[in-house]
Amino acid sequence: GNSVTQMEGPVTLSEEAFLTINCTYTATGYPSLFWYVQYPGEGLQLLLKATKADDKGSNKGFEATYRKETTSFHLEKGSVQVSDSAVYFCALSLTGTASKLTFGTGTRLQVTL
Amino acid sequence: EAQVTQNPRYLITVTGKKLTVTCSQNMNHEYMSWYRQDPGLGLRQIYYSMNVEVTDKGDVPEGYKVSRKEKRNFPLILESPSPNQTSLYFCASSTRTSGGDTQYFGPGTRLTVL
């Protein structure tokens, strides 16, 4: 079956630190890969996505590269801010599966001054 | 403004009392889904719909019903809620694109079943 594994949280960083949140996946077909972010008390918002191998998704200073050889889609940001504190979800969607997303368990990021 | 709305945002009820959580989107999306979010489990899909009158089970459909009579609305029905359905529920909608499906989420409904 399809599954997404992401690193356990919480992750606590000081402002301006480098962020990596690991994500690996297992899929029976050719997935699109996503990072969603959930700010406190809100729904999920798409942060970035990549639809094929070697694609790089980027948004708001966050980046992730679709690595087919390692089945990974790690999220990175060079310098985090307090406003980045949220829960981050890695997810995949298989083409032709009627819009189903398979999510990881989420990683909580806490950024302090 | 493009959005997905859910009502109510918070609900406390008792075991066995039927309830409906409404979901509406104004983006003319074909696809709509319901997810539940539980600690340590992430989000799991309950039901989805590919268009009006077309629905199918997701990963955790037991104890839930849905209907899609209009394109914009996708209500979630709990005929006889139980405490294990206490959770945070999200509705989402999307349209098929060549670049992978991007889903748009509602703000969530926090349900407590006593």
PDB file of C-alpha atoms in Angstrom:
ATOM      1  CA  GLY A   1       0.000   0.000   0.000  1.00  0.00           C
ATOM      2  CA  ASN A   2       0.878   3.661   0.046  1.00  0.00           C
ATOM      3  CA  SER A   3       2.374   5.307   3.088  1.00  0.00           C
ATOM      4  CA  VAL A   4       4.289   8.364   4.222  1.00  0.00           C
ATOM      5  CA  THR A   5       6.768   8.444   7.083  1.00  0.00           C
ATOM      6  CA  GLN A   6       8.018  11.668   8.545  1.00  0.00           C
ATOM      7  CA  MET A   7      10.287  12.444  11.446  1.00  0.00           C
ATOM      8  CA  GLU A   8       8.854  12.594  14.910  1.00  0.00           C
ATOM      9  CA  GLY A   9       8.420  15.950  16.535  1.00  0.00           C
ATOM     10  CA  PRO A  10       8.383  18.278  18.148  1.00  0.00           C
ATOM     11  CA  VAL A  11      11.283  20.061  16.549  1.00  0.00           C
ATOM     12  CA  THR A  12      12.461  23.101  18.491  1.00  0.00           C
ATOM     13  CA  LEU A  13      14.762  25.618  16.813  1.00  0.00           C
ATOM     14  CA  SER A  14      16.026  29.082  17.471  1.00  0.00           C
ATOM     15  CA  GLU A  15      15.107  31.804  15.023  1.00  0.00           C
ATOM     16  CA  GLU A  16      17.358  31.894  11.940  1.00  0.00           C
ATOM     17  CA  ALA A  17      18.363  28.235  12.381  1.00  0.00           C
ATOM     18  CA  PHE A  18      18.360  25.790   9.470  1.00  0.00           C
ATOM     19  CA  LEU A  19      15.379  23.454   9.249  1.00  0.00           C
ATOM     20  CA  THR A  20      15.129  19.948   7.842  1.00  0.00           C
ATOM     21  CA  ILE A  21      12.072  17.749   8.272  1.00  0.00           C
ATOM     22  CA  ASN A  22      12.563  14.308   6.793  1.00  0.00           C
ATOM     23  CA  CYS A  23       9.882  12.576   4.756  1.00  0.00           C
ATOM     24  CA  THR A  24      10.009   9.248   2.949  1.00  0.00           C
ATOM     25  CA  TYR A  25       7.271   7.479   1.082  1.00  0.00           C
ATOM     26  CA  THR A  26       6.131   4.147  -0.273  1.00  0.00           C
ATOM     27  CA  ALA A  27       3.851   4.142  -3.291  1.00  0.00           C
ATOM     28  CA  THR A  28       2.581   1.588  -5.782  1.00  0.00           C
ATOM     29  CA  GLY A  29       2.511   4.061  -8.678  1.00  0.00           C
ATOM     30  CA  TYR A  30       3.975   7.452  -9.529  1.00  0.00           C
ATOM     31  CA  PRO A  31       2.958   9.872  -6.827  1.00  0.00           C
ATOM     32  CA  SER A  32       2.805  13.605  -6.580  1.00  0.00           C
ATOM     33  CA  LEU A  33       4.301  14.801  -3.311  1.00  0.00           C
ATOM     34  CA  PHE A  34       3.123  17.616  -1.086  1.00  0.00           C
ATOM     35  CA  TRP A  35       3.941  19.526   2.053  1.00  0.00           C
ATOM     36  CA  TYR A  36       0.997  21.012   3.893  1.00  0.00           C
ATOM     37  CA  VAL A  37       1.234  23.346   6.882  1.00  0.00           C
ATOM     38  CA  GLN A  38      -1.259  23.727   9.718  1.00  0.00           C
ATOM     39  CA  TYR A  39      -1.024  26.870  11.833  1.00  0.00           C
ATOM     40  CA  PRO A  40      -2.595  26.769  15.294  1.00  0.00           C
ATOM     41  CA  GLY A  41      -6.388  26.611  15.141  1.00  0.00           C
ATOM     42  CA  GLU A  42      -6.503  26.550  11.358  1.00  0.00           C
ATOM     43  CA  GLY A  43      -6.994  24.089   8.535  1.00  0.00           C
ATOM     44  CA  LEU A  44      -4.231  22.781   6.305  1.00  0.00           C
ATOM     45  CA  GLN A  45      -2.694  24.929   3.622  1.00  0.00           C
ATOM     46  CA  LEU A  46      -0.613  23.725   0.721  1.00  0.00           C
ATOM     47  CA  LEU A  47       2.985  24.816   1.232  1.00  0.00           C
ATOM     48  CA  LEU A  48       4.606  23.287  -1.842  1.00  0.00           C
ATOM     49  CA  LYS A  49       4.392  20.325  -4.172  1.00  0.00           C
ATOM     50  CA  ALA A  50       6.349  18.355  -6.766  1.00  0.00           C
ATOM     51  CA  THR A  51       4.835  16.089  -9.386  1.00  0.00           C
ATOM     52  CA  LYS A  52       7.775  14.152 -10.829  1.00  0.00           C
ATOM     53  CA  ALA A  53      11.255  12.976  -9.981  1.00  0.00           C
ATOM     54  CA  ASP A  54      13.902  15.698  -9.499  1.00  0.00           C
ATOM     55  CA  ASP A  55      11.260  18.435  -9.351  1.00  0.00           C
ATOM     56  CA  LYS A  56      11.848  21.013  -6.641  1.00  0.00           C
ATOM     57  CA  GLY A  57       8.893  22.640  -4.956  1.00  0.00           C
ATOM     58  CA  SER A  58       9.426  25.956  -3.206  1.00  0.00           C
ATOM     59  CA  ASN A  59       7.387  28.566  -1.385  1.00  0.00           C
ATOM     60  CA  LYS A  60       7.977  31.123   1.396  1.00  0.00           C
ATOM     61  CA  GLY A  61      11.641  30.135   1.649  1.00  0.00           C
ATOM     62  CA  PHE A  62      10.819  26.431   2.054  1.00  0.00           C
ATOM     63  CA  GLU A  63      12.091  23.886  -0.468  1.00  0.00           C
ATOM     64  CA  ALA A  64      11.737  20.166  -1.077  1.00  0.00           C
ATOM     65  CA  THR A  65      13.132  18.014  -3.887  1.00  0.00           C
ATOM     66  CA  TYR A  66      11.419  14.876  -5.179  1.00  0.00           C
ATOM     67  CA  ARG A  67      14.069  12.139  -4.908  1.00  0.00           C
ATOM     68  CA  LYS A  68      12.827   8.980  -6.565  1.00  0.00           C
ATOM     69  CA  GLU A  69      16.019   7.010  -5.895  1.00  0.00           C
ATOM     70  CA  THR A  70      15.689   7.500  -2.139  1.00  0.00           C
ATOM     71  CA  THR A  71      11.861   7.852  -2.134  1.00  0.00           C
ATOM     72  CA  SER A  72      12.211  11.051  -0.154  1.00  0.00           C
ATOM     73  CA  PHE A  73      10.817  14.587  -0.095  1.00  0.00           C
ATOM     74  CA  HIS A  74      12.607  16.349   2.741  1.00  0.00           C
ATOM     75  CA  LEU A  75      11.487  19.848   3.687  1.00  0.00           C
ATOM     76  CA  GLU A  76      14.193  22.496   4.215  1.00  0.00           C
ATOM     77  CA  LYS A  77      14.413  26.160   5.068  1.00  0.00           C
ATOM     78  CA  GLY A  78      17.604  28.096   5.473  1.00  0.00           C
ATOM     79  CA  SER A  79      16.481  30.471   8.210  1.00  0.00           C
ATOM     80  CA  VAL A  80      13.307  29.857  10.194  1.00  0.00           C
ATOM     81  CA  GLN A  81      11.201  32.543  11.823  1.00  0.00           C
ATOM     82  CA  VAL A  82       8.908  32.438  14.839  1.00  0.00           C
ATOM     83  CA  SER A  83       5.984  32.720  12.429  1.00  0.00           C
ATOM     84  CA  ASP A  84       6.959  29.347  10.921  1.00  0.00           C
ATOM     85  CA  SER A  85       5.853  27.583  14.117  1.00  0.00           C
ATOM     86  CA  ALA A  86       3.211  25.113  12.958  1.00  0.00           C
ATOM     87  CA  VAL A  87       2.599  21.453  12.203  1.00  0.00           C
ATOM     88  CA  TYR A  88       3.970  20.248   8.862  1.00  0.00           C
ATOM     89  CA  PHE A  89       2.477  17.306   6.986  1.00  0.00           C
ATOM     90  CA  CYS A  90       4.080  15.401   4.156  1.00  0.00           C
ATOM     91  CA  ALA A  91       1.591  13.746   1.788  1.00  0.00           C
ATOM     92  CA  LEU A  92       1.330  11.896  -1.486  1.00  0.00           C
ATOM     93  CA  SER A  93      -1.301  11.520  -4.139  1.00  0.00           C
ATOM     94  CA  LEU A  94      -1.333   8.946  -6.889  1.00  0.00           C
ATOM     95  CA  THR A  95      -2.391  10.059 -10.345  1.00  0.00           C
ATOM     96  CA  GLY A  96      -5.881   8.847 -11.099  1.00  0.00           C
ATOM     97  CA  THR A  97      -6.853   8.059  -7.497  1.00  0.00           C
ATOM     98  CA  ALA A  98      -9.678  10.571  -7.361  1.00  0.00           C
ATOM     99  CA  SER A  99      -7.955  13.129  -5.255  1.00  0.00           C
ATOM    100  CA  LYS A 100      -6.964  11.001  -2.278  1.00  0.00           C
ATOM    101  CA  LEU A 101      -4.113  12.247  -0.153  1.00  0.00           C
ATOM    102  CA  THR A 102      -2.124   9.903   2.063  1.00  0.00           C
ATOM    103  CA  PHE A 103      -0.591  11.842   4.937  1.00  0.00           C
ATOM    104  CA  GLY A 104       2.284  11.382   7.293  1.00  0.00           C
ATOM    105  CA  THR A 105       1.655  11.851  10.998  1.00  0.00           C
ATOM    106  CA  GLY A 106       2.824  15.460  11.049  1.00  0.00           C
ATOM    107  CA  THR A 107       5.831  17.188  12.626  1.00  0.00           C
ATOM    108  CA  ARG A 108       5.362  20.051  15.035  1.00  0.00           C
ATOM    109  CA  LEU A 109       7.888  22.863  14.653  1.00  0.00           C
ATOM    110  CA  GLN A 110       8.424  25.356  17.446  1.00  0.00           C
ATOM    111  CA  VAL A 111      10.688  28.326  16.715  1.00  0.00           C
ATOM    112  CA  THR A 112      11.888  30.458  19.618  1.00  0.00           C
ATOM    113  CA  LEU A 113      13.569  33.847  19.779  1.00  0.00           C
TER     114      LEU A 113
ATOM    115  CA  GLU B   1     -12.808  34.705  -1.892  1.00  0.00           C
ATOM    116  CA  ALA B   2     -12.184  31.065  -2.759  1.00  0.00           C
ATOM    117  CA  GLN B   3     -12.853  28.958   0.286  1.00  0.00           C
ATOM    118  CA  VAL B   4     -14.140  25.812   1.908  1.00  0.00           C
ATOM    119  CA  THR B   5     -16.475  26.380   4.836  1.00  0.00           C
ATOM    120  CA  GLN B   6     -17.540  23.956   7.530  1.00  0.00           C
ATOM    121  CA  ASN B   7     -20.196  24.177  10.200  1.00  0.00           C
ATOM    122  CA  PRO B   8     -20.219  23.900  13.074  1.00  0.00           C
ATOM    123  CA  ARG B   9     -16.632  24.599  14.089  1.00  0.00           C
ATOM    124  CA  TYR B  10     -17.111  23.014  17.502  1.00  0.00           C
ATOM    125  CA  LEU B  11     -19.647  20.438  18.600  1.00  0.00           C
ATOM    126  CA  ILE B  12     -20.156  18.498  21.810  1.00  0.00           C
ATOM    127  CA  THR B  13     -22.779  15.764  21.660  1.00  0.00           C
ATOM    128  CA  VAL B  14     -23.768  12.516  23.337  1.00  0.00           C
ATOM    129  CA  THR B  15     -23.527   8.937  22.137  1.00  0.00           C
ATOM    130  CA  GLY B  16     -26.223   7.978  19.672  1.00  0.00           C
ATOM    131  CA  LYS B  17     -27.522  11.440  18.809  1.00  0.00           C
ATOM    132  CA  LYS B  18     -27.451  11.877  15.036  1.00  0.00           C
ATOM    133  CA  LEU B  19     -25.508  14.836  13.732  1.00  0.00           C
ATOM    134  CA  THR B  20     -24.494  16.425  10.454  1.00  0.00           C
ATOM    135  CA  VAL B  21     -21.406  18.483   9.710  1.00  0.00           C
ATOM    136  CA  THR B  22     -21.847  20.640   6.644  1.00  0.00           C
ATOM    137  CA  CYS B  23     -19.185  21.460   4.069  1.00  0.00           C
ATOM    138  CA  SER B  24     -19.454  23.896   1.191  1.00  0.00           C
ATOM    139  CA  GLN B  25     -16.971  25.118  -1.438  1.00  0.00           C
ATOM    140  CA  ASN B  26     -17.292  28.022  -3.865  1.00  0.00           C
ATOM    141  CA  MET B  27     -14.589  26.998  -6.363  1.00  0.00           C
ATOM    142  CA  ASN B  28     -16.723  24.727  -8.552  1.00  0.00           C
ATOM    143  CA  HIS B  29     -14.460  21.804  -7.667  1.00  0.00           C
ATOM    144  CA  GLU B  30     -15.410  18.309  -8.764  1.00  0.00           C
ATOM    145  CA  TYR B  31     -13.699  16.456  -5.947  1.00  0.00           C
ATOM    146  CA  MET B  32     -14.506  16.696  -2.264  1.00  0.00           C
ATOM    147  CA  SER B  33     -13.259  14.676   0.692  1.00  0.00           C
ATOM    148  CA  TRP B  34     -13.642  14.283   4.416  1.00  0.00           C
ATOM    149  CA  TYR B  35     -10.680  13.570   6.684  1.00  0.00           C
ATOM    150  CA  ARG B  36     -10.299  13.054  10.386  1.00  0.00           C
ATOM    151  CA  GLN B  37      -7.190  14.099  12.268  1.00  0.00           C
ATOM    152  CA  ASP B  38      -6.092  12.227  15.368  1.00  0.00           C
ATOM    153  CA  PRO B  39      -2.891  12.621  17.395  1.00  0.00           C
ATOM    154  CA  GLY B  40      -0.108  10.388  16.155  1.00  0.00           C
ATOM    155  CA  LEU B  41      -2.135   9.266  13.138  1.00  0.00           C
ATOM    156  CA  GLY B  42      -2.102  12.312  10.903  1.00  0.00           C
ATOM    157  CA  LEU B  43      -5.096  12.759   8.623  1.00  0.00           C
ATOM    158  CA  ARG B  44      -7.059   9.806   7.319  1.00  0.00           C
ATOM    159  CA  GLN B  45      -9.629   9.959   4.556  1.00  0.00           C
ATOM    160  CA  ILE B  46     -13.185   9.004   5.523  1.00  0.00           C
ATOM    161  CA  TYR B  47     -15.108   9.431   2.259  1.00  0.00           C
ATOM    162  CA  TYR B  48     -14.605  11.197  -1.015  1.00  0.00           C
ATOM    163  CA  SER B  49     -16.729  12.293  -3.941  1.00  0.00           C
ATOM    164  CA  MET B  50     -15.692  12.665  -7.566  1.00  0.00           C
ATOM    165  CA  ASN B  51     -18.818  14.575  -8.592  1.00  0.00           C
ATOM    166  CA  VAL B  52     -22.502  14.944  -7.900  1.00  0.00           C
ATOM    167  CA  GLU B  53     -24.066  11.633  -6.831  1.00  0.00           C
ATOM    168  CA  VAL B  54     -20.669   9.868  -6.973  1.00  0.00           C
ATOM    169  CA  THR B  55     -19.143   8.951  -3.616  1.00  0.00           C
ATOM    170  CA  ASP B  56     -16.811   6.251  -2.350  1.00  0.00           C
ATOM    171  CA  LYS B  57     -15.211   5.044   0.852  1.00  0.00           C
ATOM    172  CA  GLY B  58     -11.838   6.203   2.027  1.00  0.00           C
ATOM    173  CA  ASP B  59      -9.658   4.504   4.616  1.00  0.00           C
ATOM    174  CA  VAL B  60     -11.900   4.848   7.683  1.00  0.00           C
ATOM    175  CA  PRO B  61     -15.563   5.005   6.550  1.00  0.00           C
ATOM    176  CA  GLU B  62     -17.171   2.979   9.367  1.00  0.00           C
ATOM    177  CA  GLY B  63     -19.806   4.940  11.263  1.00  0.00           C
ATOM    178  CA  TYR B  64     -20.069   7.734   8.692  1.00  0.00           C
ATOM    179  CA  LYS B  65     -22.306   8.585   5.763  1.00  0.00           C
ATOM    180  CA  VAL B  66     -22.039  11.250   3.080  1.00  0.00           C
ATOM    181  CA  SER B  67     -24.117  12.598   0.239  1.00  0.00           C
ATOM    182  CA  ARG B  68     -23.380  14.797  -2.786  1.00  0.00           C
ATOM    183  CA  LYS B  69     -26.635  16.170  -4.134  1.00  0.00           C
ATOM    184  CA  GLU B  70     -25.115  19.465  -5.223  1.00  0.00           C
ATOM    185  CA  LYS B  71     -21.630  20.160  -6.496  1.00  0.00           C
ATOM    186  CA  ARG B  72     -20.810  22.702  -3.814  1.00  0.00           C
ATOM    187  CA  ASN B  73     -21.990  20.741  -0.741  1.00  0.00           C
ATOM    188  CA  PHE B  74     -20.697  17.552   0.842  1.00  0.00           C
ATOM    189  CA  PRO B  75     -22.201  16.927   4.298  1.00  0.00           C
ATOM    190  CA  LEU B  76     -20.814  14.338   6.718  1.00  0.00           C
ATOM    191  CA  ILE B  77     -23.438  12.429   8.671  1.00  0.00           C
ATOM    192  CA  LEU B  78     -22.921  10.482  11.886  1.00  0.00           C
ATOM    193  CA  GLU B  79     -26.089   8.445  12.362  1.00  0.00           C
ATOM    194  CA  SER B  80     -25.161   7.160  15.831  1.00  0.00           C
ATOM    195  CA  PRO B  81     -22.005   8.839  17.083  1.00  0.00           C
ATOM    196  CA  SER B  82     -19.727   7.020  19.492  1.00  0.00           C
ATOM    197  CA  PRO B  83     -16.848   8.295  21.662  1.00  0.00           C
ATOM    198  CA  ASN B  84     -14.245   6.883  19.260  1.00  0.00           C
ATOM    199  CA  GLN B  85     -15.485   9.398  16.696  1.00  0.00           C
ATOM    200  CA  THR B  86     -14.237  12.247  18.859  1.00  0.00           C
ATOM    201  CA  SER B  87     -11.802  13.922  16.508  1.00  0.00           C
ATOM    202  CA  LEU B  88     -10.960  16.947  14.398  1.00  0.00           C
ATOM    203  CA  TYR B  89     -12.661  16.754  11.004  1.00  0.00           C
ATOM    204  CA  PHE B  90     -11.615  18.474   7.806  1.00  0.00           C
ATOM    205  CA  CYS B  91     -13.428  18.861   4.540  1.00  0.00           C
ATOM    206  CA  ALA B  92     -11.365  19.403   1.394  1.00  0.00           C
ATOM    207  CA  SER B  93     -12.025  20.081  -2.274  1.00  0.00           C
ATOM    208  CA  SER B  94      -9.944  19.926  -5.417  1.00  0.00           C
ATOM    209  CA  THR B  95     -10.057  19.918  -9.175  1.00  0.00           C
ATOM    210  CA  ARG B  96      -8.072  17.628 -11.383  1.00  0.00           C
ATOM    211  CA  THR B  97      -5.019  19.280 -12.880  1.00  0.00           C
ATOM    212  CA  SER B  98      -2.170  17.898 -14.891  1.00  0.00           C
ATOM    213  CA  GLY B  99       0.224  18.836 -12.125  1.00  0.00           C
ATOM    214  CA  GLY B 100      -1.238  16.727  -9.389  1.00  0.00           C
ATOM    215  CA  ASP B 101      -4.264  17.352  -7.245  1.00  0.00           C
ATOM    216  CA  THR B 102      -3.981  20.241  -4.815  1.00  0.00           C
ATOM    217  CA  GLN B 103      -6.571  20.032  -2.091  1.00  0.00           C
ATOM    218  CA  TYR B 104      -8.072  23.049  -0.350  1.00  0.00           C
ATOM    219  CA  PHE B 105      -9.074  22.490   3.251  1.00  0.00           C
ATOM    220  CA  GLY B 106     -11.779  23.923   5.430  1.00  0.00           C
ATOM    221  CA  PRO B 107     -11.008  25.281   8.916  1.00  0.00           C
ATOM    222  CA  GLY B 108     -11.990  22.076  10.703  1.00  0.00           C
ATOM    223  CA  THR B 109     -14.754  20.883  13.016  1.00  0.00           C
ATOM    224  CA  ARG B 110     -13.789  19.702  16.481  1.00  0.00           C
ATOM    225  CA  LEU B 111     -16.261  17.029  17.555  1.00  0.00           C
ATOM    226  CA  THR B 112     -16.523  15.599  21.052  1.00  0.00           C
ATOM    227  CA  VAL B 113     -18.826  12.624  21.660  1.00  0.00           C
ATOM    228  CA  LEU B 114     -19.559  11.947  25.318  1.00  0.00           C
TER     229      LEU B 114
END
